GROMACS .gro file of C-alpha atoms in nm:
model
  418
    1UNK     CA    1   0.147   0.946  -3.528
    2UNK     CA    2   0.429   0.814  -3.407
    3UNK     CA    3   0.529   0.549  -3.112
    4UNK     CA    4   0.861   0.495  -2.954
    5UNK     CA    5   0.841   0.240  -2.709
    6UNK     CA    6   1.173   0.232  -2.464
    7UNK     CA    7   1.257  -0.080  -2.238
    8UNK     CA    8   1.583  -0.276  -2.172
    9UNK     CA    9   1.497  -0.597  -2.331
   10UNK     CA   10   1.303  -0.789  -2.613
   11UNK     CA   11   1.233  -1.062  -2.421
   12UNK     CA   12   0.951  -1.133  -2.190
   13UNK     CA   13   1.107  -1.251  -1.846
   14UNK     CA   14   0.869  -1.030  -1.653
   15UNK     CA   15   0.568  -0.855  -1.630
   16UNK     CA   16   0.732  -0.510  -1.745
   17UNK     CA   17   0.899  -0.655  -2.071
   18UNK     CA   18   0.567  -0.810  -2.156
   19UNK     CA   19   0.388  -0.529  -2.040
   20UNK     CA   20   0.572  -0.312  -2.321
   21UNK     CA   21   0.527  -0.565  -2.595
   22UNK     CA   22   0.162  -0.533  -2.582
   23UNK     CA   23   0.205  -0.159  -2.591
   24UNK     CA   24   0.376  -0.238  -2.947
   25UNK     CA   25   0.132  -0.512  -3.074
   26UNK     CA   26  -0.113  -0.207  -2.966
   27UNK     CA   27   0.021   0.050  -3.127
   28UNK     CA   28   0.077  -0.082  -3.471
   29UNK     CA   29  -0.278  -0.248  -3.477
   30UNK     CA   30  -0.390   0.098  -3.443
   31UNK     CA   31  -0.259   0.245  -3.730
   32UNK     CA   32   0.121   0.374  -3.572
   33UNK     CA   33   0.416   0.425  -3.669
   34UNK     CA   34   0.601   0.168  -3.408
   35UNK     CA   35   0.978   0.235  -3.351
   36UNK     CA   36   1.144   0.059  -3.044
   37UNK     CA   37   1.434   0.096  -2.814
   38UNK     CA   38   1.596  -0.173  -2.626
   39UNK     CA   39   1.963  -0.279  -2.449
   40UNK     CA   40   1.988  -0.576  -2.571
   41UNK     CA   41   2.004  -0.730  -2.922
   42UNK     CA   42   1.676  -0.650  -3.021
   43UNK     CA   43   1.546  -0.962  -3.158
   44UNK     CA   44   1.235  -1.096  -2.897
   45UNK     CA   45   1.080  -0.780  -3.151
   46UNK     CA   46   1.196  -0.852  -3.461
   47UNK     CA   47   1.116  -1.137  -3.442
   48UNK     CA   48   0.752  -1.062  -3.295
   49UNK     CA   49   0.670  -0.733  -3.458
   50UNK     CA   50   0.847  -0.724  -3.828
   51UNK     CA   51   0.682  -0.398  -3.907
   52UNK     CA   52   0.825  -0.239  -3.589
   53UNK     CA   53   1.176  -0.035  -3.653
   54UNK     CA   54   1.365  -0.155  -3.421
   55UNK     CA   55   1.680   0.047  -3.259
   56UNK     CA   56   1.881  -0.196  -3.032
   57UNK     CA   57   2.246  -0.152  -2.836
   58UNK     CA   58   2.331  -0.499  -2.803
   59UNK     CA   59   2.419  -0.521  -2.417
   60UNK     CA   60   2.308  -0.750  -2.169
   61UNK     CA   61   2.130  -0.656  -1.850
   62UNK     CA   62   2.292  -0.598  -1.508
   63UNK     CA   63   2.129  -0.962  -1.379
   64UNK     CA   64   2.364  -1.158  -1.597
   65UNK     CA   65   2.599  -1.057  -1.464
   66UNK     CA   66   2.821  -0.653  -1.340
   67UNK     CA   67   3.112  -0.603  -1.521
   68UNK     CA   68   3.327  -0.361  -1.422
   69UNK     CA   69   3.288  -0.120  -1.687
   70UNK     CA   70   2.889  -0.194  -1.550
   71UNK     CA   71   2.951   0.066  -1.267
   72UNK     CA   72   2.964   0.357  -1.488
   73UNK     CA   73   2.745   0.268  -1.784
   74UNK     CA   74   2.497   0.179  -1.597
   75UNK     CA   75   2.486   0.555  -1.429
   76UNK     CA   76   2.528   0.688  -1.755
   77UNK     CA   77   2.516   0.508  -1.989
   78UNK     CA   78   2.572   0.686  -2.310
   79UNK     CA   79   2.506   0.458  -2.619
   80UNK     CA   80   2.191   0.453  -2.489
   81UNK     CA   81   2.173   0.796  -2.491
   82UNK     CA   82   2.341   0.918  -2.836
   83UNK     CA   83   2.105   0.641  -3.008
   84UNK     CA   84   1.760   0.783  -2.828
   85UNK     CA   85   1.887   1.129  -2.904
   86UNK     CA   86   1.932   1.070  -3.268
   87UNK     CA   87   1.614   0.876  -3.355
   88UNK     CA   88   1.410   1.217  -3.185
   89UNK     CA   89   1.635   1.431  -3.374
   90UNK     CA   90   1.542   1.267  -3.684
   91UNK     CA   91   1.134   1.363  -3.578
   92UNK     CA   92   0.985   1.415  -3.270
   93UNK     CA   93   0.704   1.663  -3.360
   94UNK     CA   94   0.336   1.438  -3.346
   95UNK     CA   95   0.565   1.147  -3.129
   96UNK     CA   96   0.482   0.986  -2.773
   97UNK     CA   97   0.742   0.816  -2.588
   98UNK     CA   98   0.678   0.551  -2.360
   99UNK     CA   99   0.977   0.444  -2.138
  100UNK     CA  100   0.917   0.083  -1.897
  101UNK     CA  101   1.212  -0.055  -1.811
  102UNK     CA  102   1.573   0.124  -1.785
  103UNK     CA  103   1.756   0.009  -1.506
  104UNK     CA  104   1.903  -0.286  -1.642
  105UNK     CA  105   2.096  -0.181  -1.922
  106UNK     CA  106   1.965   0.196  -2.056
  107UNK     CA  107   2.058   0.336  -1.726
  108UNK     CA  108   1.854   0.689  -1.670
  109UNK     CA  109   2.097   0.879  -1.949
  110UNK     CA  110   1.769   0.832  -2.163
  111UNK     CA  111   1.581   1.065  -1.990
  112UNK     CA  112   1.890   1.286  -2.056
  113UNK     CA  113   1.783   1.237  -2.427
  114UNK     CA  114   1.442   1.281  -2.345
  115UNK     CA  115   1.464   1.655  -2.169
  116UNK     CA  116   1.603   1.801  -2.508
  117UNK     CA  117   1.307   1.746  -2.683
  118UNK     CA  118   0.976   1.827  -2.716
  119UNK     CA  119   0.844   1.443  -2.756
  120UNK     CA  120   0.546   1.327  -2.504
  121UNK     CA  121   0.720   1.127  -2.272
  122UNK     CA  122   0.518   0.842  -2.070
  123UNK     CA  123   0.672   0.630  -1.799
  124UNK     CA  124   0.490   0.327  -1.690
  125UNK     CA  125   0.576   0.278  -1.300
  126UNK     CA  126   0.610  -0.110  -1.249
  127UNK     CA  127   0.834  -0.093  -0.963
  128UNK     CA  128   0.944   0.250  -0.737
  129UNK     CA  129   1.240   0.312  -0.961
  130UNK     CA  130   1.108   0.676  -1.035
  131UNK     CA  131   1.175   0.784  -0.688
  132UNK     CA  132   1.363   0.544  -0.452
  133UNK     CA  133   1.721   0.444  -0.497
  134UNK     CA  134   1.671   0.046  -0.471
  135UNK     CA  135   1.346   0.056  -0.614
  136UNK     CA  136   1.103  -0.143  -0.358
  137UNK     CA  137   1.050   0.087  -0.086
  138UNK     CA  138   1.221  -0.211   0.171
  139UNK     CA  139   1.492  -0.234   0.391
  140UNK     CA  140   1.650  -0.589   0.197
  141UNK     CA  141   1.863  -0.538   0.515
  142UNK     CA  142   1.543  -0.570   0.788
  143UNK     CA  143   1.309  -0.668   0.598
  144UNK     CA  144   1.081  -0.346   0.651
  145UNK     CA  145   0.908  -0.158   0.469
  146UNK     CA  146   1.078   0.169   0.427
  147UNK     CA  147   0.954   0.488   0.524
  148UNK     CA  148   1.212   0.734   0.488
  149UNK     CA  149   1.180   1.009   0.224
  150UNK     CA  150   1.418   0.909  -0.086
  151UNK     CA  151   1.696   1.023  -0.099
  152UNK     CA  152   1.677   1.181   0.181
  153UNK     CA  153   2.002   1.219   0.468
  154UNK     CA  154   1.779   0.895   0.654
  155UNK     CA  155   1.751   0.776   0.311
  156UNK     CA  156   2.080   0.768   0.217
  157UNK     CA  157   2.281   0.667   0.487
  158UNK     CA  158   2.062   0.362   0.553
  159UNK     CA  159   2.236   0.012   0.415
  160UNK     CA  160   1.905  -0.084   0.278
  161UNK     CA  161   2.064  -0.255  -0.035
  162UNK     CA  162   2.052  -0.659  -0.095
  163UNK     CA  163   2.354  -0.655  -0.148
  164UNK     CA  164   2.593  -0.410   0.021
  165UNK     CA  165   2.658  -0.052   0.090
  166UNK     CA  166   2.859   0.035  -0.164
  167UNK     CA  167   2.639  -0.060  -0.410
  168UNK     CA  168   2.335   0.109  -0.254
  169UNK     CA  169   2.542   0.429  -0.262
  170UNK     CA  170   2.602   0.369  -0.623
  171UNK     CA  171   2.214   0.338  -0.682
  172UNK     CA  172   2.203   0.680  -0.500
  173UNK     CA  173   2.439   0.804  -0.765
  174UNK     CA  174   2.254   0.651  -1.031
  175UNK     CA  175   1.930   0.840  -0.891
  176UNK     CA  176   2.123   1.175  -0.893
  177UNK     CA  177   2.184   1.060  -1.260
  178UNK     CA  178   1.760   1.044  -1.316
  179UNK     CA  179   1.686   1.388  -1.123
  180UNK     CA  180   1.900   1.590  -1.302
  181UNK     CA  181   1.768   1.531  -1.617
  182UNK     CA  182   1.574   1.848  -1.464
  183UNK     CA  183   1.263   1.931  -1.341
  184UNK     CA  184   1.135   2.103  -1.614
  185UNK     CA  185   1.126   1.746  -1.786
  186UNK     CA  186   1.020   1.573  -1.493
  187UNK     CA  187   0.723   1.800  -1.452
  188UNK     CA  188   0.585   1.700  -1.819
  189UNK     CA  189   0.650   1.322  -1.748
  190UNK     CA  190   0.319   1.135  -1.716
  191UNK     CA  191   0.290   0.830  -1.562
  192UNK     CA  192   0.073   0.527  -1.564
  193UNK     CA  193   0.022   0.365  -1.264
  194UNK     CA  194   0.000  -0.044  -1.245
  195UNK     CA  195  -0.241   0.055  -0.945
  196UNK     CA  196  -0.373   0.336  -0.794
  197UNK     CA  197  -0.165   0.273  -0.442
  198UNK     CA  198   0.118   0.368  -0.609
  199UNK     CA  199   0.128   0.739  -0.631
  200UNK     CA  200   0.160   0.801  -0.272
  201UNK     CA  201   0.479   0.622  -0.281
  202UNK     CA  202   0.579   0.787  -0.668
  203UNK     CA  203   0.431   1.188  -0.542
  204UNK     CA  204   0.764   1.268  -0.372
  205UNK     CA  205   0.954   1.258  -0.674
  206UNK     CA  206   0.835   1.563  -0.851
  207UNK     CA  207   0.626   1.428  -1.051
  208UNK     CA  208   0.308   1.618  -1.123
  209UNK     CA  209   0.092   1.363  -1.362
  210UNK     CA  210  -0.017   1.044  -1.294
  211UNK     CA  211  -0.282   0.751  -1.461
  212UNK     CA  212  -0.452   0.442  -1.370
  213UNK     CA  213  -0.431   0.133  -1.606
  214UNK     CA  214  -0.464  -0.192  -1.446
  215UNK     CA  215  -0.250  -0.450  -1.669
  216UNK     CA  216  -0.478  -0.667  -1.840
  217UNK     CA  217  -0.433  -1.090  -1.791
  218UNK     CA  218  -0.644  -1.379  -1.809
  219UNK     CA  219  -0.775  -1.665  -1.541
  220UNK     CA  220  -0.482  -1.891  -1.471
  221UNK     CA  221  -0.721  -2.171  -1.591
  222UNK     CA  222  -0.979  -2.169  -1.857
  223UNK     CA  223  -1.287  -2.281  -1.672
  224UNK     CA  224  -1.376  -2.170  -1.308
  225UNK     CA  225  -1.190  -2.402  -0.989
  226UNK     CA  226  -1.396  -2.515  -0.758
  227UNK     CA  227  -1.102  -2.443  -0.482
  228UNK     CA  228  -1.323  -2.640  -0.246
  229UNK     CA  229  -1.268  -2.993  -0.369
  230UNK     CA  230  -0.897  -2.923  -0.420
  231UNK     CA  231  -0.593  -3.027  -0.175
  232UNK     CA  232  -0.270  -2.812  -0.389
  233UNK     CA  233  -0.102  -2.510  -0.249
  234UNK     CA  234  -0.003  -2.300  -0.516
  235UNK     CA  235   0.303  -2.049  -0.540
  236UNK     CA  236   0.409  -1.911  -0.878
  237UNK     CA  237   0.668  -1.612  -0.918
  238UNK     CA  238   1.036  -1.532  -0.917
  239UNK     CA  239   1.226  -1.773  -0.636
  240UNK     CA  240   1.334  -1.422  -0.458
  241UNK     CA  241   1.432  -1.257  -0.103
  242UNK     CA  242   1.170  -1.013  -0.171
  243UNK     CA  243   0.880  -1.260  -0.310
  244UNK     CA  244   0.867  -1.396   0.037
  245UNK     CA  245   0.995  -1.729  -0.068
  246UNK     CA  246   1.208  -1.767   0.251
  247UNK     CA  247   0.901  -1.693   0.474
  248UNK     CA  248   0.718  -1.948   0.265
  249UNK     CA  249   0.951  -2.244   0.325
  250UNK     CA  250   0.908  -2.174   0.713
  251UNK     CA  251   0.630  -2.120   0.770
  252UNK     CA  252   0.543  -2.487   0.578
  253UNK     CA  253   0.844  -2.631   0.773
  254UNK     CA  254   0.679  -2.479   1.069
  255UNK     CA  255   0.313  -2.702   0.995
  256UNK     CA  256   0.516  -2.984   0.749
  257UNK     CA  257   0.218  -2.855   0.500
  258UNK     CA  258   0.277  -2.930   0.086
  259UNK     CA  259   0.296  -2.675  -0.172
  260UNK     CA  260   0.373  -2.635  -0.532
  261UNK     CA  261   0.620  -2.321  -0.583
  262UNK     CA  262   0.676  -2.301  -0.922
  263UNK     CA  263   0.942  -2.070  -1.070
  264UNK     CA  264   1.274  -1.986  -1.141
  265UNK     CA  265   1.527  -1.753  -0.951
  266UNK     CA  266   1.825  -1.662  -0.735
  267UNK     CA  267   1.683  -1.879  -0.445
  268UNK     CA  268   1.556  -2.183  -0.638
  269UNK     CA  269   1.823  -2.412  -0.544
  270UNK     CA  270   1.775  -2.285  -0.187
  271UNK     CA  271   1.398  -2.346  -0.185
  272UNK     CA  272   1.464  -2.676  -0.353
  273UNK     CA  273   1.706  -2.811  -0.057
  274UNK     CA  274   1.446  -2.625   0.210
  275UNK     CA  275   1.181  -2.767   0.101
  276UNK     CA  276   1.189  -3.168   0.002
  277UNK     CA  277   0.874  -3.275   0.113
  278UNK     CA  278   0.739  -2.975  -0.206
  279UNK     CA  279   0.717  -2.970  -0.542
  280UNK     CA  280   0.996  -2.691  -0.649
  281UNK     CA  281   1.034  -2.781  -0.994
  282UNK     CA  282   1.117  -2.449  -1.167
  283UNK     CA  283   0.977  -2.325  -1.459
  284UNK     CA  284   0.773  -2.509  -1.597
  285UNK     CA  285   0.556  -2.435  -1.970
  286UNK     CA  286   0.186  -2.263  -1.992
  287UNK     CA  287   0.007  -2.598  -1.989
  288UNK     CA  288   0.172  -2.752  -1.753
  289UNK     CA  289   0.127  -2.411  -1.456
  290UNK     CA  290  -0.299  -2.406  -1.628
  291UNK     CA  291  -0.343  -2.799  -1.510
  292UNK     CA  292  -0.146  -2.791  -1.186
  293UNK     CA  293  -0.352  -2.452  -1.092
  294UNK     CA  294  -0.667  -2.633  -1.202
  295UNK     CA  295  -0.600  -2.851  -0.885
  296UNK     CA  296  -0.509  -2.540  -0.659
  297UNK     CA  297  -0.699  -2.503  -0.295
  298UNK     CA  298  -0.531  -2.143  -0.237
  299UNK     CA  299  -0.281  -1.963  -0.383
  300UNK     CA  300   0.011  -1.796  -0.211
  301UNK     CA  301   0.167  -1.490  -0.235
  302UNK     CA  302   0.440  -1.438   0.062
  303UNK     CA  303   0.559  -1.073  -0.092
  304UNK     CA  304   0.820  -0.883   0.165
  305UNK     CA  305   0.791  -0.590  -0.084
  306UNK     CA  306   0.553  -0.334  -0.128
  307UNK     CA  307   0.420  -0.513  -0.433
  308UNK     CA  308   0.257  -0.275  -0.756
  309UNK     CA  309  -0.035  -0.501  -0.820
  310UNK     CA  310   0.015  -0.901  -0.841
  311UNK     CA  311  -0.071  -0.970  -1.186
  312UNK     CA  312  -0.026  -1.351  -1.096
  313UNK     CA  313  -0.275  -1.311  -0.789
  314UNK     CA  314  -0.551  -1.101  -0.987
  315UNK     CA  315  -0.517  -1.440  -1.235
  316UNK     CA  316  -0.556  -1.673  -0.989
  317UNK     CA  317  -0.902  -1.492  -0.847
  318UNK     CA  318  -1.002  -1.401  -1.250
  319UNK     CA  319  -1.020  -1.865  -1.202
  320UNK     CA  320  -1.159  -1.872  -0.913
  321UNK     CA  321  -0.883  -1.966  -0.679
  322UNK     CA  322  -0.854  -1.754  -0.329
  323UNK     CA  323  -0.540  -1.572  -0.233
  324UNK     CA  324  -0.329  -1.579   0.043
  325UNK     CA  325  -0.163  -1.196   0.043
  326UNK     CA  326   0.075  -0.955   0.213
  327UNK     CA  327   0.026  -0.697   0.382
  328UNK     CA  328   0.244  -0.536   0.222
  329UNK     CA  329   0.074  -0.615  -0.130
  330UNK     CA  330  -0.108  -0.288  -0.221
  331UNK     CA  331  -0.390  -0.494  -0.337
  332UNK     CA  332  -0.447  -0.626  -0.002
  333UNK     CA  333  -0.673  -0.421   0.111
  334UNK     CA  334  -0.907  -0.502  -0.157
  335UNK     CA  335  -0.807  -0.902  -0.118
  336UNK     CA  336  -1.014  -0.837   0.188
  337UNK     CA  337  -1.294  -0.630   0.196
  338UNK     CA  338  -1.450  -0.850  -0.138
  339UNK     CA  339  -1.379  -1.143   0.003
  340UNK     CA  340  -1.136  -1.259  -0.215
  341UNK     CA  341  -0.881  -1.390   0.046
  342UNK     CA  342  -0.694  -1.378   0.366
  343UNK     CA  343  -0.393  -1.151   0.419
  344UNK     CA  344  -0.138  -1.224   0.687
  345UNK     CA  345   0.158  -1.013   0.835
  346UNK     CA  346   0.419  -0.928   0.618
  347UNK     CA  347   0.768  -1.199   0.702
  348UNK     CA  348   0.528  -1.353   0.923
  349UNK     CA  349   0.594  -1.717   0.872
  350UNK     CA  350   0.297  -1.801   1.258
  351UNK     CA  351   0.090  -1.573   1.081
  352UNK     CA  352   0.129  -1.753   0.742
  353UNK     CA  353   0.099  -2.027   0.898
  354UNK     CA  354  -0.238  -1.913   1.075
  355UNK     CA  355  -0.382  -1.781   0.786
  356UNK     CA  356  -0.344  -2.136   0.539
  357UNK     CA  357  -0.477  -2.370   0.866
  358UNK     CA  358  -0.855  -2.151   0.809
  359UNK     CA  359  -0.794  -2.254   0.420
  360UNK     CA  360  -0.862  -2.587   0.541
  361UNK     CA  361  -1.211  -2.529   0.617
  362UNK     CA  362  -1.442  -2.619   0.288
  363UNK     CA  363  -1.685  -2.394   0.442
  364UNK     CA  364  -1.445  -2.109   0.410
  365UNK     CA  365  -1.231  -2.198   0.115
  366UNK     CA  366  -1.571  -2.198  -0.098
  367UNK     CA  367  -1.667  -1.822   0.053
  368UNK     CA  368  -1.381  -1.681  -0.106
  369UNK     CA  369  -1.322  -1.887  -0.332
  370UNK     CA  370  -1.704  -1.758  -0.459
  371UNK     CA  371  -1.563  -1.411  -0.392
  372UNK     CA  372  -1.222  -1.403  -0.578
  373UNK     CA  373  -1.412  -1.554  -0.872
  374UNK     CA  374  -1.687  -1.250  -0.861
  375UNK     CA  375  -1.371  -0.990  -0.769
  376UNK     CA  376  -1.172  -1.155  -1.085
  377UNK     CA  377  -1.460  -1.004  -1.302
  378UNK     CA  378  -1.348  -0.666  -1.244
  379UNK     CA  379  -0.985  -0.635  -1.088
  380UNK     CA  380  -0.872  -0.554  -1.392
  381UNK     CA  381  -0.955  -0.457  -1.826
  382UNK     CA  382  -0.980  -0.688  -2.033
  383UNK     CA  383  -0.744  -0.692  -2.338
  384UNK     CA  384  -0.998  -0.472  -2.569
  385UNK     CA  385  -1.027  -0.273  -2.301
  386UNK     CA  386  -0.651  -0.233  -2.221
  387UNK     CA  387  -0.540  -0.177  -2.549
  388UNK     CA  388  -0.871   0.140  -2.579
  389UNK     CA  389  -0.770   0.271  -2.310
  390UNK     CA  390  -0.402   0.305  -2.420
  391UNK     CA  391  -0.461   0.462  -2.703
  392UNK     CA  392  -0.674   0.698  -2.555
  393UNK     CA  393  -0.343   0.787  -2.328
  394UNK     CA  394  -0.167   0.785  -2.664
  395UNK     CA  395  -0.361   1.004  -2.798
  396UNK     CA  396  -0.514   1.258  -2.559
  397UNK     CA  397  -0.273   1.594  -2.607
  398UNK     CA  398  -0.065   1.626  -2.262
  399UNK     CA  399  -0.300   1.948  -2.162
  400UNK     CA  400  -0.526   1.698  -2.035
  401UNK     CA  401  -0.327   1.540  -1.802
  402UNK     CA  402  -0.502   1.576  -1.493
  403UNK     CA  403  -0.298   1.471  -1.146
  404UNK     CA  404  -0.465   1.096  -1.030
  405UNK     CA  405  -0.695   1.061  -1.332
  406UNK     CA  406  -0.850   0.755  -1.426
  407UNK     CA  407  -0.820   0.764  -1.802
  408UNK     CA  408  -1.147   0.552  -1.914
  409UNK     CA  409  -1.346   0.598  -1.535
  410UNK     CA  410  -1.716   0.634  -1.550
  411UNK     CA  411  -1.960   0.820  -1.384
  412UNK     CA  412  -2.010   0.834  -1.041
  413UNK     CA  413  -2.235   0.545  -0.893
  414UNK     CA  414  -2.151   0.341  -1.253
  415UNK     CA  415  -1.894  -0.012  -1.236
  416UNK     CA  416  -1.557   0.095  -1.244
  417UNK     CA  417  -1.321  -0.143  -1.411
  418UNK     CA  418  -0.936  -0.116  -1.305
   0.00000   0.00000   0.00000
């Protein structure tokens, strides 16, 4: 069997690319003939997976700066279309194409190439770009979760983009390009969800086949954390508005509390100036993050957008660190239900401040920390279980795909590991 993994970039800077690399590793380990198609120079794949056949465009992602030609190329990248079409023309029988990221370089042109061939197509939904023009179901102007039907008149007229309305219209054009691959094509696309609660957001895109396979993760620390004995408040993630760092900064300044905010992003310098009493170092080595996490009393995930999963929050809970999560996070309900943390009203700094104050109680932190540790045992599959289930998806004929199914689910009454 041939596996073709498709992703914008080959260097891990975010969760989507990390999962794409894990798919390559799993395919090679399973003895599959593995090819990789990326938009950048491909060196990240060549370096880590010398057995993989790499096709690379040598282009740069939009996040590195927008050029005039990107207005056209990132809507329909003809080079990406021709390259992928050529790869599949060589061989498309007994072939599975697994798409991860395409919004930064490859563009929706790849779906037009895929529509020309009979290879199975699987797309992992790391965000909502399969349906929502701005990818987040969020109005970046108001901070509200968007309830408009994607691509409806109300959606098109909504000035929701993080940049400006003209950029929103460009995104609408790109979505039209994406959908014009044809409903016949989208009817056969299989979607892997990072979290089962993503399905309602994607169903109106005309997609029919959904499976949930949560991303595997490891604890933030080597040993379980006795959080109730610690004092450190911890945020770990990208410094962007949609990740809620401004809400967090407001809550910290409102209360005078200290915190550690680790991560990079466009708002890093702003956070360093806004929180002089906090530790905001930017990027740190994994070993240093691990050391700091061992000192955490609780972990914060203040996302403004409907966070599809919250991988770092899962890693914190696996270490026994209770979490405070935004009500917009798709894991919010299960965090509360399993006694693994607290939920605050998204975008409401006062609500966040109240929840942080509740964490002053040793009894509360101990109870939630123990709940987090227990829930962490089943919040995500182990690496081996995830690999087994992924290969099962690759090997399972498309005709057996059932809407909403969960690959690897156990019989009713048995414990199910997401």
